[in-house]
Amino acid sequence: VEAARCFSQGFAGDVYFVALSDLQDAALLPEAILDALSGRAAAGPSSTSSLEKVIEALSHRPVLLLLDNFEQLVAGGGALVRSLVESVPQLRVLVTSRQRLGVRGEREFVLMPLPIPRAPEVGDSPQALEKYVSVQLFVDRAGAVRSDFELQDSNAPVVAQL
């Protein structure tokens, strides 16, 4: 999401986020994109394929399409992304994945890991650990699973170790 925000600065078109972490079948990718486009996708006749509907919906103005967590779809989904890019000249696609798609024109942006606390450098106090973005992310994700999770003196050493 942060990458889409950064890339969309000065972008004159629409930006759509497609969460794909739960999708295991690349054949369902057009429907997932249509869901993200929601009201923009034309219903079209039933004989129109989902891919054709996606192409039609994306063809009217510049669009940045963020396909997040694509790694499990690379085998079948790379060809679909290639079809979209070739069919819609104003389309820009940002794919987050642990694997390259192998699509012509693809550019890889390698992300470095978040800084982590090192035991000798940082104490295990919650206040010291909260300065690290990696710890903030961990606390956020842990709080999403357990709403009562807090970084405390009792769990700070374990969080620092993780």
mmCIF file of C-alpha atoms in Angstrom:
data_model
loop_
_atom_site.group_PDB
_atom_site.id
_atom_site.type_symbol
_atom_site.label_atom_id
_atom_site.label_comp_id
_atom_site.label_asym_id
_atom_site.label_seq_id
_atom_site.Cartn_x
_atom_site.Cartn_y
_atom_site.Cartn_z
ATOM 1 C CA VAL A 1 0.000 0.000 0.000
ATOM 2 C CA GLU A 2 2.865 2.344 0.799
ATOM 3 C CA ALA A 3 4.476 1.575 -2.562
ATOM 4 C CA ALA A 4 1.210 2.361 -4.348
ATOM 5 C CA ARG A 5 0.976 5.616 -2.429
ATOM 6 C CA CYS A 6 4.519 6.564 -3.413
ATOM 7 C CA PHE A 7 4.127 5.535 -7.058
ATOM 8 C CA SER A 8 0.760 7.257 -7.352
ATOM 9 C CA GLN A 9 2.195 10.677 -6.444
ATOM 10 C CA GLY A 10 1.596 12.720 -9.560
ATOM 11 C CA PHE A 11 -0.281 9.848 -11.199
ATOM 12 C CA ALA A 12 -3.237 11.289 -13.089
ATOM 13 C CA GLY A 13 -5.368 8.160 -13.090
ATOM 14 C CA ASP A 14 -7.124 5.766 -10.780
ATOM 15 C CA VAL A 15 -5.346 3.458 -8.343
ATOM 16 C CA TYR A 16 -6.788 0.028 -7.487
ATOM 17 C CA PHE A 17 -5.530 -2.404 -4.848
ATOM 18 C CA VAL A 18 -6.158 -6.134 -5.382
ATOM 19 C CA ALA A 19 -5.381 -8.330 -2.353
ATOM 20 C CA LEU A 20 -4.433 -11.793 -3.584
ATOM 21 C CA SER A 21 -3.098 -13.589 -0.510
ATOM 22 C CA ASP A 22 -6.139 -15.889 -0.355
ATOM 23 C CA LEU A 23 -6.324 -16.556 -4.094
ATOM 24 C CA GLN A 24 -4.703 -19.824 -5.169
ATOM 25 C CA ASP A 25 -5.999 -20.205 -8.733
ATOM 26 C CA ALA A 26 -4.709 -17.793 -11.397
ATOM 27 C CA ALA A 27 -7.856 -18.463 -13.444
ATOM 28 C CA LEU A 28 -9.777 -16.482 -10.802
ATOM 29 C CA LEU A 29 -7.509 -13.445 -11.114
ATOM 30 C CA PRO A 30 -9.790 -11.542 -13.539
ATOM 31 C CA GLU A 31 -12.708 -11.870 -11.099
ATOM 32 C CA ALA A 32 -10.525 -10.619 -8.235
ATOM 33 C CA ILE A 33 -9.560 -7.586 -10.326
ATOM 34 C CA LEU A 34 -13.200 -6.971 -11.253
ATOM 35 C CA ASP A 35 -14.095 -7.078 -7.558
ATOM 36 C CA ALA A 36 -11.445 -4.433 -6.842
ATOM 37 C CA LEU A 37 -12.707 -2.283 -9.697
ATOM 38 C CA SER A 38 -16.271 -2.748 -8.368
ATOM 39 C CA GLY A 39 -18.436 -0.058 -9.937
ATOM 40 C CA ARG A 40 -15.961 0.649 -12.757
ATOM 41 C CA ALA A 41 -16.355 -2.789 -14.347
ATOM 42 C CA ALA A 42 -19.042 -2.982 -16.964
ATOM 43 C CA ALA A 43 -21.391 -5.911 -16.577
ATOM 44 C CA GLY A 44 -21.285 -6.701 -20.281
ATOM 45 C CA PRO A 45 -22.986 -9.606 -21.977
ATOM 46 C CA SER A 46 -22.590 -13.022 -20.401
ATOM 47 C CA SER A 47 -20.579 -14.167 -23.428
ATOM 48 C CA THR A 48 -17.876 -11.617 -22.551
ATOM 49 C CA SER A 49 -15.018 -13.225 -20.634
ATOM 50 C CA SER A 50 -13.917 -11.829 -17.286
ATOM 51 C CA LEU A 51 -10.591 -10.865 -18.854
ATOM 52 C CA GLU A 52 -12.385 -8.883 -21.570
ATOM 53 C CA LYS A 53 -14.454 -7.130 -18.896
ATOM 54 C CA VAL A 54 -11.254 -6.213 -17.018
ATOM 55 C CA ILE A 55 -9.657 -4.863 -20.199
ATOM 56 C CA GLU A 56 -12.776 -2.820 -20.962
ATOM 57 C CA ALA A 57 -12.940 -1.417 -17.422
ATOM 58 C CA LEU A 58 -9.257 -0.430 -17.440
ATOM 59 C CA SER A 59 -9.220 1.119 -20.923
ATOM 60 C CA HIS A 60 -10.833 4.487 -20.235
ATOM 61 C CA ARG A 61 -8.110 6.369 -18.364
ATOM 62 C CA PRO A 62 -4.668 5.851 -16.826
ATOM 63 C CA VAL A 63 -4.793 3.210 -14.108
ATOM 64 C CA LEU A 64 -2.293 1.924 -11.559
ATOM 65 C CA LEU A 65 -3.235 -1.625 -10.610
ATOM 66 C CA LEU A 66 -1.536 -2.979 -7.485
ATOM 67 C CA LEU A 67 -1.589 -6.780 -7.362
ATOM 68 C CA ASP A 68 -0.501 -7.688 -3.834
ATOM 69 C CA ASN A 69 0.870 -11.116 -2.790
ATOM 70 C CA PHE A 70 1.158 -12.525 -6.301
ATOM 71 C CA GLU A 71 3.771 -15.245 -5.677
ATOM 72 C CA GLN A 72 1.344 -18.192 -5.649
ATOM 73 C CA LEU A 73 -0.134 -17.003 -8.971
ATOM 74 C CA VAL A 74 3.077 -16.392 -10.953
ATOM 75 C CA ALA A 75 2.854 -19.599 -13.014
ATOM 76 C CA GLY A 76 -0.539 -18.819 -14.554
ATOM 77 C CA GLY A 77 -0.925 -15.167 -13.670
ATOM 78 C CA GLY A 78 2.135 -13.815 -15.448
ATOM 79 C CA ALA A 79 0.528 -14.380 -18.849
ATOM 80 C CA LEU A 80 -2.608 -12.576 -17.704
ATOM 81 C CA VAL A 81 -0.607 -9.564 -16.523
ATOM 82 C CA ARG A 82 1.205 -9.540 -19.868
ATOM 83 C CA SER A 83 -2.161 -9.595 -21.693
ATOM 84 C CA LEU A 84 -3.451 -6.698 -19.624
ATOM 85 C CA VAL A 85 -0.364 -4.567 -20.182
ATOM 86 C CA GLU A 86 -0.348 -5.292 -23.915
ATOM 87 C CA SER A 87 -4.093 -4.612 -24.256
ATOM 88 C CA VAL A 88 -4.280 -1.449 -22.145
ATOM 89 C CA PRO A 89 -1.478 1.001 -23.028
ATOM 90 C CA GLN A 90 -2.303 3.413 -20.177
ATOM 91 C CA LEU A 91 -2.186 0.642 -17.557
ATOM 92 C CA ARG A 92 0.648 0.444 -15.033
ATOM 93 C CA VAL A 93 0.835 -2.662 -12.873
ATOM 94 C CA LEU A 94 2.687 -2.908 -9.574
ATOM 95 C CA VAL A 95 3.011 -6.510 -8.434
ATOM 96 C CA THR A 96 4.255 -7.500 -5.006
ATOM 97 C CA SER A 97 5.717 -10.972 -5.071
ATOM 98 C CA ARG A 98 8.651 -12.997 -3.864
ATOM 99 C CA GLN A 99 9.101 -14.208 -7.447
ATOM 100 C CA ARG A 100 9.565 -12.402 -10.736
ATOM 101 C CA LEU A 101 6.782 -12.749 -13.287
ATOM 102 C CA GLY A 102 9.074 -13.045 -16.289
ATOM 103 C CA VAL A 103 7.032 -10.498 -18.238
ATOM 104 C CA ARG A 104 8.750 -8.326 -20.854
ATOM 105 C CA GLY A 105 9.341 -4.848 -19.502
ATOM 106 C CA GLU A 106 9.247 -6.053 -15.908
ATOM 107 C CA ARG A 107 11.383 -4.091 -13.477
ATOM 108 C CA GLU A 108 12.382 -5.522 -10.152
ATOM 109 C CA PHE A 109 12.535 -3.355 -7.037
ATOM 110 C CA VAL A 110 14.280 -5.258 -4.285
ATOM 111 C CA LEU A 111 13.165 -4.265 -0.809
ATOM 112 C CA MET A 112 15.585 -4.521 2.045
ATOM 113 C CA PRO A 113 14.404 -5.998 5.335
ATOM 114 C CA LEU A 114 13.191 -3.655 8.030
ATOM 115 C CA PRO A 115 15.799 -2.734 10.657
ATOM 116 C CA ILE A 116 15.633 -5.007 13.660
ATOM 117 C CA PRO A 117 16.822 -4.516 17.220
ATOM 118 C CA ARG A 118 20.122 -6.126 18.112
ATOM 119 C CA ALA A 119 20.479 -7.307 21.704
ATOM 120 C CA PRO A 120 23.801 -5.610 22.538
ATOM 121 C CA GLU A 121 22.723 -2.304 20.968
ATOM 122 C CA VAL A 122 19.226 -2.021 22.398
ATOM 123 C CA GLY A 123 17.807 -2.949 25.727
ATOM 124 C CA ASP A 124 14.680 -5.041 25.901
ATOM 125 C CA SER A 125 12.488 -2.261 27.232
ATOM 126 C CA PRO A 126 9.249 -1.668 25.321
ATOM 127 C CA GLN A 127 10.159 2.001 24.912
ATOM 128 C CA ALA A 128 13.484 1.146 23.241
ATOM 129 C CA LEU A 129 11.930 -1.495 20.994
ATOM 130 C CA GLU A 130 9.011 0.684 19.862
ATOM 131 C CA LYS A 131 11.470 2.875 17.947
ATOM 132 C CA TYR A 132 11.956 0.063 15.398
ATOM 133 C CA VAL A 133 9.532 -0.103 12.474
ATOM 134 C CA SER A 134 9.887 -3.899 12.461
ATOM 135 C CA VAL A 135 8.678 -4.049 16.072
ATOM 136 C CA GLN A 136 5.846 -1.629 15.311
ATOM 137 C CA LEU A 137 4.767 -3.883 12.450
ATOM 138 C CA PHE A 138 4.958 -6.963 14.673
ATOM 139 C CA VAL A 139 2.871 -5.289 17.383
ATOM 140 C CA ASP A 140 0.317 -4.165 14.775
ATOM 141 C CA ARG A 141 -0.011 -7.674 13.280
ATOM 142 C CA ALA A 142 -0.116 -9.327 16.716
ATOM 143 C CA GLY A 143 -2.835 -6.868 17.754
ATOM 144 C CA ALA A 144 -4.857 -7.848 14.682
ATOM 145 C CA VAL A 145 -4.795 -11.467 15.852
ATOM 146 C CA ARG A 146 -5.128 -10.795 19.586
ATOM 147 C CA SER A 147 -6.765 -7.480 20.366
ATOM 148 C CA ASP A 148 -5.332 -7.501 23.902
ATOM 149 C CA PHE A 149 -1.700 -7.764 22.729
ATOM 150 C CA GLU A 150 0.607 -5.033 24.017
ATOM 151 C CA LEU A 151 4.351 -4.701 24.062
ATOM 152 C CA GLN A 152 5.258 -4.986 27.747
ATOM 153 C CA ASP A 153 8.268 -5.655 29.944
ATOM 154 C CA SER A 154 7.220 -9.309 30.171
ATOM 155 C CA ASN A 155 7.149 -9.984 26.391
ATOM 156 C CA ALA A 156 9.649 -7.381 25.103
ATOM 157 C CA PRO A 157 12.692 -9.738 25.181
ATOM 158 C CA VAL A 158 10.801 -12.344 23.138
ATOM 159 C CA VAL A 159 9.581 -9.735 20.658
ATOM 160 C CA ALA A 160 13.142 -8.408 20.301
ATOM 161 C CA GLN A 161 14.350 -11.955 19.661
ATOM 162 C CA LEU A 162 11.664 -12.599 17.040
#
